[in-house]
Amino acid sequence: PVTAEPGDFVATPGGLPVLDADLAAAVARTALLLDVRTGERYRAEVEPIDPVAGHIPGAVNAPIAGNQTPAGSFRPAAELRAHYAALGARPDVPTGAYCGSGVAAAQTVLALTVAGLPATLYPGSWSNWIADSERPVAIGPEPG
């Protein structure tokens, strides 16, 4: 066992860029926006948390489980890079990630960073997206 010594770390918000709803919509239209919720939630087959089911139009489903080995640790960087490259992520493609409330998507942003693929978090995520009834909602699988 290791005993950690007390430190003096102070978290300061605002250190990383984030997406708001308008920017998330733009990334979904012009680059790559990853929805890291389960496929069932993405396709609107089930929605256990939010009052509206579906996903942001143009978003690609990339369930968070794809970041981990069966033992629960991050997959190696090369595996993560290949996994996300298959979904369209490249260093020159702006990439965003969202989930239900921003927590799981933060892990995906970290996984993408480990893979050498820059990404930005939409912290408001699905809960924020559907708070405005004027925003479009996609239902069903990804096109193509």
CSV table of C-alpha atoms in Angstrom, one decimal:
chain,number,residue,atom,x,y,z
A,1,PRO,CA,0.0,0.0,0.0
A,2,VAL,CA,1.1,3.5,-0.8
A,3,THR,CA,0.2,6.4,1.5
A,4,ALA,CA,-0.3,9.7,-0.5
A,5,GLU,CA,1.1,12.8,1.1
A,6,PRO,CA,-1.2,15.8,1.3
A,7,GLY,CA,-0.8,18.2,-1.6
A,8,ASP,CA,-1.7,21.7,-2.5
A,9,PHE,CA,-3.6,21.2,-5.7
A,10,VAL,CA,-6.3,23.7,-6.4
A,11,ALA,CA,-8.7,23.1,-9.3
A,12,THR,CA,-9.4,26.1,-11.4
A,13,PRO,CA,-12.3,25.9,-13.9
A,14,GLY,CA,-11.9,27.1,-17.4
A,15,GLY,CA,-8.5,25.6,-18.2
A,16,LEU,CA,-9.7,23.5,-21.1
A,17,PRO,CA,-11.8,24.5,-24.1
A,18,VAL,CA,-15.4,23.2,-24.1
A,19,LEU,CA,-18.3,23.2,-26.5
A,20,ASP,CA,-21.7,24.8,-26.0
A,21,ALA,CA,-24.8,23.5,-27.8
A,22,ASP,CA,-24.2,25.7,-30.9
A,23,LEU,CA,-20.6,24.6,-31.2
A,24,ALA,CA,-21.6,21.0,-30.6
A,25,ALA,CA,-24.1,21.2,-33.5
A,26,ALA,CA,-21.4,22.8,-35.7
A,27,VAL,CA,-18.9,20.0,-34.9
A,28,ALA,CA,-21.6,17.4,-35.7
A,29,ARG,CA,-22.2,19.0,-39.1
A,30,THR,CA,-18.7,19.8,-40.2
A,31,ALA,CA,-16.3,17.5,-38.2
A,32,LEU,CA,-16.8,14.7,-35.7
A,33,LEU,CA,-19.1,14.7,-32.6
A,34,LEU,CA,-19.0,11.5,-30.6
A,35,ASP,CA,-22.0,10.4,-28.5
A,36,VAL,CA,-20.5,8.1,-25.9
A,37,ARG,CA,-23.7,6.7,-24.5
A,38,THR,CA,-24.8,3.2,-25.1
A,39,GLY,CA,-26.1,2.4,-28.5
A,40,GLU,CA,-29.6,1.8,-27.1
A,41,ARG,CA,-29.7,5.4,-25.7
A,42,TYR,CA,-28.2,6.8,-28.9
A,43,ARG,CA,-30.8,5.1,-31.1
A,44,ALA,CA,-33.6,6.2,-28.7
A,45,GLU,CA,-34.6,2.6,-27.9
A,46,VAL,CA,-34.4,3.4,-24.2
A,47,GLU,CA,-33.8,6.6,-22.2
A,48,PRO,CA,-33.6,5.9,-18.5
A,49,ILE,CA,-32.6,9.4,-17.4
A,50,ASP,CA,-33.7,12.2,-19.7
A,51,PRO,CA,-37.3,13.1,-20.7
A,52,VAL,CA,-36.4,13.0,-24.4
A,53,ALA,CA,-34.6,10.1,-26.2
A,54,GLY,CA,-32.3,10.4,-29.2
A,55,HIS,CA,-29.1,12.0,-30.2
A,56,ILE,CA,-27.7,15.2,-31.7
A,57,PRO,CA,-28.1,15.1,-35.5
A,58,GLY,CA,-24.8,14.1,-37.1
A,59,ALA,CA,-23.3,12.6,-34.0
A,60,VAL,CA,-21.5,9.3,-34.2
A,61,ASN,CA,-22.1,6.7,-31.6
A,62,ALA,CA,-18.9,5.6,-29.8
A,63,PRO,CA,-19.9,3.9,-26.5
A,64,ILE,CA,-17.5,4.6,-23.6
A,65,ALA,CA,-16.9,0.9,-23.1
A,66,GLY,CA,-14.7,1.0,-26.2
A,67,ASN,CA,-12.1,2.9,-24.2
A,68,GLN,CA,-11.4,0.1,-21.8
A,69,THR,CA,-9.9,-3.4,-21.6
A,70,PRO,CA,-11.9,-6.2,-20.1
A,71,ALA,CA,-10.0,-5.5,-16.8
A,72,GLY,CA,-11.3,-1.9,-16.8
A,73,SER,CA,-8.1,0.0,-17.6
A,74,PHE,CA,-7.6,2.2,-20.7
A,75,ARG,CA,-6.7,0.4,-23.8
A,76,PRO,CA,-3.2,1.1,-25.1
A,77,ALA,CA,-2.8,4.4,-27.0
A,78,ALA,CA,-2.4,2.6,-30.4
A,79,GLU,CA,-5.6,0.6,-29.9
A,80,LEU,CA,-7.5,3.8,-28.9
A,81,ARG,CA,-6.1,5.6,-31.9
A,82,ALA,CA,-7.2,2.8,-34.2
A,83,HIS,CA,-10.6,2.6,-32.6
A,84,TYR,CA,-11.3,6.3,-33.0
A,85,ALA,CA,-9.7,6.5,-36.4
A,86,ALA,CA,-12.3,3.9,-37.6
A,87,LEU,CA,-15.0,6.4,-36.4
A,88,GLY,CA,-13.4,9.3,-38.3
A,89,ALA,CA,-11.1,10.8,-35.7
A,90,ARG,CA,-7.8,12.3,-37.0
A,91,PRO,CA,-5.5,14.9,-35.6
A,92,ASP,CA,-6.7,17.4,-38.3
A,93,VAL,CA,-10.5,16.7,-37.6
A,94,PRO,CA,-12.0,18.8,-34.9
A,95,THR,CA,-13.6,16.2,-32.5
A,96,GLY,CA,-16.1,16.7,-29.7
A,97,ALA,CA,-17.6,14.3,-27.2
A,98,TYR,CA,-20.8,14.3,-25.2
A,99,CYS,CA,-22.9,11.8,-23.2
A,100,GLY,CA,-25.9,12.3,-20.9
A,101,SER,CA,-24.4,14.9,-18.5
A,102,GLY,CA,-20.7,15.3,-19.5
A,103,VAL,CA,-19.1,12.9,-17.0
A,104,ALA,CA,-18.6,9.8,-19.3
A,105,ALA,CA,-17.6,12.1,-22.2
A,106,ALA,CA,-14.8,13.6,-20.1
A,107,GLN,CA,-13.3,10.1,-20.0
A,108,THR,CA,-13.6,9.8,-23.7
A,109,VAL,CA,-11.8,13.2,-24.2
A,110,LEU,CA,-9.0,11.8,-22.0
A,111,ALA,CA,-8.9,8.5,-24.0
A,112,LEU,CA,-8.7,10.6,-27.2
A,113,THR,CA,-5.9,12.6,-25.7
A,114,VAL,CA,-4.0,9.4,-24.8
A,115,ALA,CA,-4.5,8.3,-28.4
A,116,GLY,CA,-2.9,11.6,-29.6
A,117,LEU,CA,-6.2,12.8,-31.0
A,118,PRO,CA,-7.3,16.3,-29.7
A,119,ALA,CA,-10.9,16.5,-28.5
A,120,THR,CA,-13.2,18.9,-26.8
A,121,LEU,CA,-15.9,18.2,-24.3
A,122,TYR,CA,-19.5,19.3,-24.5
A,123,PRO,CA,-20.1,19.3,-20.8
A,124,GLY,CA,-23.8,20.1,-21.0
A,125,SER,CA,-24.3,17.0,-23.1
A,126,TRP,CA,-27.7,15.5,-23.9
A,127,SER,CA,-29.4,16.9,-20.8
A,128,ASN,CA,-28.4,20.4,-22.0
A,129,TRP,CA,-29.2,19.8,-25.6
A,130,ILE,CA,-32.8,18.7,-25.0
A,131,ALA,CA,-33.4,21.6,-22.5
A,132,ASP,CA,-34.2,23.7,-25.6
A,133,SER,CA,-37.2,22.2,-27.4
A,134,GLU,CA,-36.1,24.1,-30.6
A,135,ARG,CA,-33.0,21.9,-31.0
A,136,PRO,CA,-33.4,19.0,-33.4
A,137,VAL,CA,-33.3,15.4,-32.1
A,138,ALA,CA,-32.2,12.4,-34.2
A,139,ILE,CA,-33.7,9.0,-33.6
A,140,GLY,CA,-32.4,5.6,-34.9
A,141,PRO,CA,-29.1,4.4,-36.1
A,142,GLU,CA,-26.4,6.4,-37.9
A,143,PRO,CA,-27.1,7.0,-41.6
A,144,GLY,CA,-25.2,4.8,-44.0
